[in-house]
Every structure is written in C-alpha cells, then in structure tokens.
Amino acid sequence: MSAPAPARKFKNPRAKHGFQGRTCSIIGVGSYLPERIVTNADLALMVDTSDEWIISRTGIKERRLAAKDQYTSDLGAAAAKRALENAGILAEEIDLIIVATITPDMPFPSTACLVQQKIGARKAAAFDIEAACSGFIFGLEIGQQFIMSRTYNTVLVIGAEKLSTIIDWKDRNTCVLFGDGAGAAILQHRPDAHGLLTACMGSDGNKADLLSMPGGGSKCPATMESVHAKLHYLRMDGKETFKNAVNAMYVAAEEALRRCELEIGQIKCVIPHQANRRIIDAVADRLGVTEQQLFVNLHRYGNTSAASVAIALDEAVQEKRIERGDLVLLVVFGAGLTWGAAVIEW
Ligand code: ACO
C-alpha cells in the first residue's frame, strides 16, 4: 500500500459538501480466523441436517470456531496487529479504536478497551458500537467522520465476533449459518491518497423482532428461567430476514453509487455481507454485478456478522482482487434492522 497513488479518476462526493482536502484512506487491513474448522459433516453429527441441505440453501461448507479461552477481544486484537503490520504503523499511533460486535467479551468494559490493552495502543480512546452485521460499515463511517473533522488522525476499526457463544447448537435453523472471526482496517488522512468516497447507513427498528437475542439486557436479565427458555441465544425469522436483506442491500448499494455518480460497471470488486449465497446472488442480480466483480468467501467462514466484510476485504486485497486505484463497493445488512454500503477508491 506504500506505492505512489495514481491520479484520481473519480471525484470525492464529500468535496461537494465542503470537505475538500480531508480524505480518509484505508492504509492497512488485516483479519484473523480461529484455527478450528467445523464442516457441514461435523454439524450433521450434532443436528438433523446434511451437507447437501446447507450448501444448497446457504452456500456454506465450513466455518471457524474460536477456542473456549479465546474471546472476541483476542480475535479483534489479532486482526488489528495484522492491519498495523500491513499499514506499517505502530499501535502507539492510534488515536481511536472502534469495535463493532454483538458478542462483546462482557457487557462492560467495552471490547475496544480490552483490544487497546492487548495491542498496546496507549494513547487511543476506545469504544464499541453495535449494529449487528452492518457494524463494520457503521464503524468506517464513524471513523471517517472523526478524521474529516480533524479530531483524530489515525482510527482503528474492527469487526469481531465470537458468535459460537450465542448459537443454540441444538437448533438446525440457525447453528449451520454462523462462525467466529475478526477483520480490521486502519483509517488515516493521507493528503495524496485515495480513500473512502462515501459510506451510507440505514436502520428500521420496526423490524427489530426479525433477528434478536432477547436475553441478557435490561429487558430480560439473566435468570434461571431465561436460561431455560433459551433467551440467550440468537433468534431469527429466516424467510423475512432473507427478503429484507435483499431489498435493503440493493437500496444501500444504489444509494452509495448514486452519491459517487458511479455505475456498477465501474466497480472492480463488490464485497457483500457474507450471510447466504442466495442473498448475495439475488442482490448481485438486481444490481447487475458480474461473477468477476463479486467477492465471496462465505463457503469457508459462514456468517461472521460484523467481521464478515472486514475479513472479506482483507482477503480480496491479499488475493490481489483489489489493487491501487480500483473502486470497491461494500454492502451490508443485519439485525436492527440495519444496512449500509461504502465505496472505496483503493
Ligand atoms: N438442515 C435441514 N433442514 C433444515 C435446516 C437444516 N440446517 N434448517 C431448517 N431446515 C428445514 C426447516 O425446518 C424446514 O422444514 P419444514 O418444511 O419441515 O418445516 C425446511 O428446512 C425449510 O425451511 P425454510 O426456512 O423454508 O428454508 P429456507 O429455504 O428459507 O432457508 C435459511 C432457511 C437458510 C435460514 C434462509 O431463510 C436464510 O438464509 N435466511 C436469511 C438468514 C440470514 O442471512 N441471517 C443472518 C442475517 S444477518 C445478522 O444480523 C445475523
């Protein structure tokens, strides 16, 4: 990422709103996946399912599960260290750490503070955000705002999840879908560099019931009864989630492209939230995205919620699917409901 920036081919839509000269670049990305692989065949020994059902309905072949003593902050810290190495900067240079997660180590302190300690980012402020699977793009947008407002120079955004701790491993409707992992990006203002062109976010609390974990908060604190009623596990209306995901991701992607005055054909790499191959294909179909443009890794990791597009972005860079000057579209959807999209000039 240290090669000189090619001449800008695309206008920064922020410039229209008076933000000239304060771009926000992604100067390094990194990811971490736990070692343990759980295949569909392994799951078929635990619940009434099959490799054929899972692949045909979701596209997932295997997922990674964190060790018992490996927490969300450990996954996040490991991804952050790789992002720092790729960016060529020290942890001491980070001004702000934002961790997007629905599976924090504990309700408080924040996972971001625990990551701060683990990577030695002594001067950073740190906090968590919660926007479920949309969290990484929400984090990018928040980080960008701090950089554009000149409050901070260097922001670390992490999407990290240990979803295996909120999955009912006896429920075949949900346990086949999810995995653990983390991805990270380092944002910095670089005067000559390319960066985030736009990020848009959306929410609809009217549909909060579609995807939730009812237990463990102020509405339903942990009791013997709440544990017996399995209220501390993820619940989902799969069919309705599916329909809403396709629509929201399409609308978010169109909005991000419209803001940048770009056509989908100009995008080199489209990285959608890795929840389900059929959702990805339906969104790609509506947007007119080709197979060559699409980046998919969910067959290896399943749905890692806030970590999903962060891991995929890192892998796309490592695999040289994205190179300097390319346009990248990220598009996400999650519980809340929440959704978002971002266009990056790499
Ligand atoms: N193995 C075998 N059979 C299964 C399994 C399984 N793992 N899971 C469900 N079934 C059964 C059901 O019980 C049902 O049986 P029945 O007809 O006898 O009742 C049958 O398969 C069909 O179930 P459907 O729900 O109709 O299956 P569908 O084709 O809708 O696929 C799925 C289910 C994969 C969950 C789909 O609805 C989906 O992907 N939804 C979106 C989920 C998602 O992406 N969630 C994450 C969003 S992001 C976030 O914030 C977490």
Coordinates of C-alpha atoms and ligand atoms in Angstrom, one line a residue:
M1 CA 0.0 0.0 0.0
S2 CA 3.0 2.3 0.0
A3 CA 3.2 2.7 -3.8
P4 CA 2.5 6.2 -5.0
A5 CA -1.2 7.0 -5.6
P6 CA -2.3 7.1 -9.2
A7 CA -4.1 10.2 -10.4
R8 CA -7.7 10.4 -9.1
K9 CA -10.1 9.2 -11.7
F10 CA -13.2 9.7 -9.6
K11 CA -14.5 12.8 -7.7
N12 CA -14.9 12.6 -4.0
P13 CA -18.6 13.2 -3.3
R14 CA -17.6 14.7 0.1
A15 CA -15.9 17.6 -1.7
K16 CA -19.4 18.7 -2.8
H17 CA -20.2 19.3 0.8
G18 CA -17.1 21.3 1.7
F19 CA -14.8 18.5 2.9
Q20 CA -12.0 19.3 0.3
G21 CA -8.6 18.2 1.3
R22 CA -9.5 15.9 4.2
T23 CA -9.9 12.5 2.7
C24 CA -9.9 9.3 4.7
S25 CA -7.7 6.5 3.5
I26 CA -7.7 2.8 4.5
I27 CA -3.9 2.4 4.9
G28 CA -3.9 -1.2 6.1
V29 CA -6.3 -4.2 6.6
G30 CA -5.9 -7.4 8.4
S31 CA -8.0 -10.4 9.6
Y32 CA -7.9 -13.4 11.9
L33 CA -9.8 -16.6 11.8
P34 CA -9.6 -19.2 14.6
E35 CA -7.9 -22.5 13.7
R36 CA -10.7 -24.9 14.4
I37 CA -12.7 -25.8 11.3
V38 CA -16.2 -27.2 11.7
T39 CA -17.6 -28.7 8.5
N40 CA -21.2 -29.4 7.5
A41 CA -20.5 -33.1 8.0
D42 CA -19.5 -32.3 11.6
L43 CA -22.8 -30.4 12.1
A44 CA -24.7 -33.3 10.7
L45 CA -23.5 -35.4 13.7
M46 CA -25.0 -32.8 16.1
V47 CA -28.4 -31.9 14.5
D48 CA -30.7 -33.3 11.8
T49 CA -29.1 -31.7 8.7
S50 CA -26.9 -32.5 5.8
D51 CA -24.0 -31.1 3.7
E52 CA -26.3 -31.0 0.7
W53 CA -29.1 -29.0 2.6
I54 CA -26.6 -26.5 4.0
I55 CA -24.8 -25.9 0.7
S56 CA -27.9 -25.7 -1.5
R57 CA -29.7 -23.3 1.0
T58 CA -26.7 -21.2 2.0
G59 CA -23.5 -21.9 0.1
I60 CA -21.7 -22.5 3.4
K61 CA -19.3 -25.5 3.5
E62 CA -17.4 -24.9 6.8
R63 CA -16.9 -22.3 9.5
R64 CA -14.3 -21.4 12.1
L65 CA -14.9 -21.6 15.8
A66 CA -12.8 -19.9 18.5
A67 CA -11.3 -21.9 21.3
K68 CA -13.0 -21.8 24.7
D69 CA -10.4 -19.4 26.1
Q70 CA -10.2 -17.2 23.0
Y71 CA -12.6 -14.2 23.3
T72 CA -13.8 -11.6 20.9
S73 CA -11.1 -9.2 22.1
D74 CA -8.4 -11.8 21.2
L75 CA -9.8 -12.2 17.7
G76 CA -10.0 -8.5 17.3
A77 CA -6.5 -7.8 18.6
A78 CA -5.0 -10.5 16.3
A79 CA -6.7 -8.9 13.3
A80 CA -5.6 -5.4 14.4
K81 CA -2.0 -6.5 14.7
R82 CA -2.0 -7.7 11.1
A83 CA -3.7 -4.5 9.9
L84 CA -1.0 -2.5 11.8
E85 CA 1.8 -4.5 10.2
N86 CA 0.2 -4.1 6.7
A87 CA -0.1 -0.3 7.3
G88 CA 3.4 -0.1 8.6
I89 CA 2.5 1.9 11.7
L90 CA 2.8 1.3 15.5
A91 CA -0.1 0.8 17.9
E92 CA 1.0 3.9 19.8
E93 CA 0.0 6.0 16.8
I94 CA -3.7 5.0 17.0
D95 CA -5.9 7.8 18.3
L96 CA -9.2 5.9 18.4
I97 CA -10.4 2.3 18.4
I98 CA -13.9 1.3 17.4
V99 CA -15.0 -2.3 17.8
A100 CA -18.2 -3.4 16.1
T101 CA -19.6 -6.5 17.7
I102 CA -22.8 -8.2 19.0
T103 CA -20.7 -10.7 21.1
P104 CA -18.5 -8.5 23.4
D105 CA -16.3 -10.3 25.9
M106 CA -18.7 -8.9 28.5
P107 CA -21.4 -6.1 28.8
F108 CA -18.7 -3.8 30.1
P109 CA -15.9 -2.7 29.9
S110 CA -16.0 -2.4 26.1
T111 CA -14.3 -4.9 23.9
A112 CA -12.5 -1.9 22.3
C113 CA -10.8 -1.1 25.7
L114 CA -9.7 -4.8 26.0
V115 CA -8.3 -4.7 22.5
Q116 CA -6.5 -1.4 23.3
Q117 CA -4.7 -3.2 26.2
K118 CA -3.9 -6.2 24.1
I119 CA -2.3 -4.3 21.3
G120 CA -0.7 -1.6 23.4
A121 CA -2.4 1.4 21.8
R122 CA -1.7 3.5 24.9
K123 CA -3.0 6.9 23.7
A124 CA -6.2 5.7 22.0
A125 CA -9.7 6.4 23.1
A126 CA -11.8 3.2 22.6
F127 CA -15.5 2.3 22.4
D128 CA -17.8 -0.4 21.0
I129 CA -20.7 0.0 18.5
E130 CA -23.5 -2.4 17.9
A131 CA -25.1 -2.5 14.5
A132 CA -25.0 -6.4 14.1
C133 CA -23.8 -7.5 10.7
S134 CA -23.7 -3.9 9.5
G135 CA -21.3 -2.8 12.3
F136 CA -18.1 -2.6 10.2
I137 CA -19.5 -0.1 7.7
F138 CA -21.1 1.9 10.6
G139 CA -17.6 1.9 12.2
L140 CA -15.9 3.0 9.0
E141 CA -18.4 5.9 8.7
I142 CA -17.9 6.9 12.3
G143 CA -14.1 6.7 12.0
Q144 CA -14.2 8.7 8.8
Q145 CA -16.2 11.5 10.5
F146 CA -13.5 11.8 13.2
I147 CA -10.8 12.1 10.6
M148 CA -12.6 14.5 8.4
S149 CA -13.4 16.8 11.4
R150 CA -9.7 16.7 12.2
T151 CA -10.4 15.3 15.7
Y152 CA -8.1 12.3 15.1
N153 CA -5.5 11.3 12.6
T154 CA -5.5 7.5 12.9
V155 CA -8.5 5.3 13.7
L156 CA -8.6 1.5 14.0
V157 CA -12.0 0.0 13.1
I158 CA -12.5 -3.7 14.0
G159 CA -15.4 -6.1 13.3
A160 CA -15.1 -9.0 15.6
E161 CA -17.4 -11.8 16.7
K162 CA -17.5 -15.0 18.8
L163 CA -21.0 -15.9 17.6
S164 CA -20.5 -19.5 18.6
T165 CA -21.3 -18.3 22.2
I166 CA -24.8 -17.1 21.3
I167 CA -25.8 -20.0 19.0
D168 CA -28.1 -22.8 20.1
W169 CA -26.1 -25.8 18.9
K170 CA -29.3 -27.9 19.0
D171 CA -31.2 -25.6 16.6
R172 CA -30.6 -26.6 13.0
N173 CA -32.3 -23.5 11.7
T174 CA -29.5 -21.2 13.0
C175 CA -26.5 -23.2 14.0
V176 CA -25.4 -24.0 10.5
L177 CA -25.2 -20.4 9.4
F178 CA -22.6 -18.7 11.7
G179 CA -18.9 -18.6 12.5
D180 CA -16.3 -16.7 14.5
G181 CA -13.6 -14.3 13.3
A182 CA -12.4 -10.7 13.0
G183 CA -11.3 -8.1 10.5
A184 CA -9.7 -4.7 11.0
A185 CA -8.9 -1.6 9.0
I186 CA -6.7 1.4 9.8
L187 CA -8.0 4.8 8.7
Q188 CA -5.8 7.8 8.3
H189 CA -5.8 11.1 6.5
R190 CA -3.2 10.9 3.7
P191 CA -3.2 14.1 1.6
D192 CA -2.2 12.4 -1.6
A193 CA -4.0 9.2 -1.1
H194 CA -7.3 7.7 -2.2
G195 CA -9.9 6.5 0.3
L196 CA -13.5 6.2 1.4
L197 CA -15.6 8.1 -1.2
T198 CA -18.9 7.6 0.7
A199 CA -20.5 5.4 3.3
C200 CA -24.2 5.3 3.9
M201 CA -26.1 3.8 6.8
G202 CA -29.8 2.9 7.4
S203 CA -31.9 1.4 10.2
D204 CA -35.5 0.2 10.8
G205 CA -36.4 -0.5 14.4
N206 CA -39.9 -1.6 13.4
K207 CA -38.4 -4.9 12.3
A208 CA -36.3 -5.5 15.4
D209 CA -38.0 -8.8 16.1
L210 CA -36.8 -10.5 12.9
L211 CA -33.3 -11.0 14.4
S212 CA -32.5 -10.7 18.1
M213 CA -31.1 -12.2 21.2
P214 CA -33.8 -11.4 23.8
G215 CA -31.9 -12.3 27.0
G216 CA -29.1 -10.6 28.9
G217 CA -30.1 -7.0 28.7
S218 CA -32.2 -4.7 30.9
K219 CA -35.5 -6.1 29.5
C220 CA -34.7 -9.7 30.4
P221 CA -31.6 -10.1 32.6
A222 CA -30.1 -13.5 33.1
T223 CA -32.2 -15.7 35.4
M224 CA -32.6 -19.5 35.7
E225 CA -35.9 -19.1 33.8
S226 CA -34.3 -17.0 31.0
V227 CA -31.6 -19.6 30.5
H228 CA -34.1 -22.5 30.5
A229 CA -36.2 -20.6 27.9
K230 CA -33.0 -20.2 25.7
L231 CA -33.4 -16.4 25.7
H232 CA -29.6 -16.0 25.5
Y233 CA -29.4 -17.5 22.0
L234 CA -29.8 -15.8 18.6
R235 CA -33.3 -15.9 17.2
M236 CA -34.2 -15.3 13.6
D237 CA -37.2 -15.3 11.2
G238 CA -35.1 -16.7 8.3
K239 CA -37.6 -16.1 5.5
E240 CA -38.4 -12.5 6.4
T241 CA -34.7 -11.7 7.1
F242 CA -33.9 -13.1 3.7
K243 CA -36.4 -10.8 1.9
N244 CA -35.4 -7.7 3.9
A245 CA -31.7 -8.4 3.4
V246 CA -32.0 -8.5 -0.4
N247 CA -34.0 -5.3 -0.6
A248 CA -32.0 -3.3 1.9
M249 CA -28.6 -4.3 0.4
Y250 CA -29.8 -3.3 -3.1
V251 CA -31.1 0.1 -1.9
A252 CA -27.9 0.8 0.1
A253 CA -25.7 -0.1 -2.8
E254 CA -27.7 2.0 -5.3
E255 CA -27.6 5.0 -2.9
A256 CA -23.8 4.7 -2.4
L257 CA -23.2 4.5 -6.2
R258 CA -25.6 7.5 -6.8
R259 CA -23.8 9.7 -4.3
C260 CA -20.5 9.0 -6.2
E261 CA -22.1 9.3 -9.6
L262 CA -20.8 5.9 -10.5
E263 CA -22.3 3.0 -12.5
I264 CA -22.0 -0.6 -11.1
G265 CA -19.8 -1.5 -14.2
Q266 CA -17.1 0.9 -12.9
I267 CA -16.7 -1.1 -9.6
K268 CA -13.8 -3.6 -9.7
C269 CA -14.8 -5.6 -6.6
V270 CA -18.2 -5.9 -4.9
I271 CA -17.9 -7.3 -1.3
P272 CA -21.4 -8.1 0.1
H273 CA -22.1 -9.2 3.7
Q274 CA -21.3 -12.9 3.7
A275 CA -24.6 -14.3 5.1
N276 CA -26.0 -16.6 2.4
R277 CA -25.0 -17.3 -1.2
R278 CA -28.7 -16.9 -2.3
I279 CA -28.9 -13.5 -0.8
I280 CA -25.7 -12.4 -2.4
D281 CA -26.8 -13.8 -5.8
A282 CA -30.2 -12.0 -5.6
V283 CA -28.5 -8.7 -4.7
A284 CA -25.9 -9.1 -7.4
D285 CA -28.6 -9.9 -9.9
R286 CA -30.6 -6.8 -9.1
L287 CA -27.5 -4.6 -9.2
G288 CA -26.1 -6.1 -12.4
V289 CA -22.9 -7.4 -10.7
T290 CA -20.9 -10.0 -12.6
E291 CA -19.3 -13.1 -11.1
Q292 CA -15.9 -11.5 -11.9
Q293 CA -16.8 -8.4 -9.7
L294 CA -18.2 -10.4 -6.8
F295 CA -16.0 -11.5 -3.8
V296 CA -17.4 -14.4 -1.9
N297 CA -15.7 -16.4 1.0
L298 CA -18.7 -17.5 3.0
H299 CA -18.2 -21.1 1.9
R300 CA -15.2 -21.1 4.3
Y301 CA -16.4 -19.0 7.2
G302 CA -20.2 -18.8 7.2
N303 CA -21.8 -15.6 8.5
T304 CA -19.3 -13.8 10.9
S305 CA -21.7 -10.8 11.4
A306 CA -19.7 -7.6 12.0
A307 CA -16.5 -9.3 10.9
S308 CA -17.8 -10.5 7.6
V309 CA -17.0 -7.7 5.1
A310 CA -13.8 -6.8 7.1
I311 CA -12.4 -10.3 6.7
A312 CA -13.5 -10.4 3.0
L313 CA -11.9 -7.0 2.3
D314 CA -8.6 -8.2 3.7
E315 CA -8.7 -11.5 1.7
A316 CA -9.6 -9.6 -1.5
V317 CA -6.6 -7.4 -1.0
Q318 CA -4.3 -10.4 -0.2
E319 CA -5.6 -12.2 -3.3
K320 CA -4.9 -9.1 -5.4
R321 CA -8.5 -8.9 -6.4
I322 CA -8.2 -5.2 -5.4
E323 CA -5.2 -3.0 -6.4
R324 CA -4.3 0.6 -6.1
G325 CA -6.9 2.9 -7.8
D326 CA -9.6 0.2 -8.0
L327 CA -13.1 1.0 -6.9
V328 CA -14.6 -1.3 -4.2
L329 CA -18.2 -1.5 -3.1
L330 CA -19.0 -2.9 0.4
V331 CA -22.7 -3.6 1.1
V332 CA -24.1 -5.0 4.4
F333 CA -27.3 -5.9 6.2
G334 CA -28.0 -7.0 9.8
A335 CA -30.2 -7.1 12.9
G336 CA -31.9 -3.9 14.0
L337 CA -32.7 -3.8 11.2
T338 CA -29.5 -2.1 9.9
W339 CA -27.9 -1.8 6.5
G340 CA -25.2 0.2 4.7
A341 CA -22.8 0.5 1.8
A342 CA -19.5 2.1 1.2
V343 CA -17.5 3.0 -1.9
I344 CA -13.7 3.0 -1.5
E345 CA -11.1 4.2 -4.1
W346 CA -8.3 1.8 -3.1
Ligands
ACO1 N1 -31.0 -28.8 7.8 C1 -32.0 -29.4 7.3 N2 -33.2 -28.8 7.3 C2 -33.4 -27.6 7.8 C3 -32.3 -26.9 8.3 C4 -31.1 -27.5 8.3 N3 -30.0 -26.9 8.8 N4 -32.8 -25.7 8.8 C5 -34.1 -25.7 8.5 N5 -34.5 -26.8 7.9 C6 -35.8 -27.2 7.5 C7 -36.9 -26.4 8.2 O1 -37.2 -27.0 9.4 C8 -38.0 -26.6 7.2 O2 -38.6 -27.8 7.4 P1 -40.2 -28.0 7.3 O3 -40.6 -27.6 5.9 O4 -40.4 -29.4 7.6 O5 -40.7 -27.1 8.4 C9 -37.3 -26.6 5.8 O6 -35.9 -26.9 6.1 C10 -37.4 -25.4 5.0 O7 -37.0 -24.3 5.8 P2 -37.1 -22.9 5.3 O8 -37.0 -21.9 6.4 O9 -38.2 -22.7 4.3 O10 -35.7 -22.8 4.4 P3 -35.2 -21.6 3.6 O11 -35.1 -22.1 2.2 O12 -35.9 -20.3 3.9 O13 -33.7 -21.4 4.1 C11 -32.4 -20.1 5.6 C12 -33.5 -21.1 5.5 C13 -31.2 -20.6 5.0 C14 -32.2 -19.8 7.1 C15 -32.9 -18.8 4.8 O14 -34.2 -18.4 5.2 C16 -31.9 -17.7 5.1 O15 -30.8 -17.7 4.7 N6 -32.4 -16.6 5.7 C17 -31.5 -15.4 6.0 C18 -30.7 -15.8 7.2 C19 -29.6 -14.8 7.4 O16 -28.9 -14.4 6.5 N7 -29.5 -14.3 8.6 C20 -28.4 -13.5 9.0 C21 -28.7 -12.1 8.7 S1 -27.5 -11.0 9.3 C22 -27.4 -10.9 11.0 O17 -27.5 -9.8 11.5 C23 -27.1 -12.1 11.9

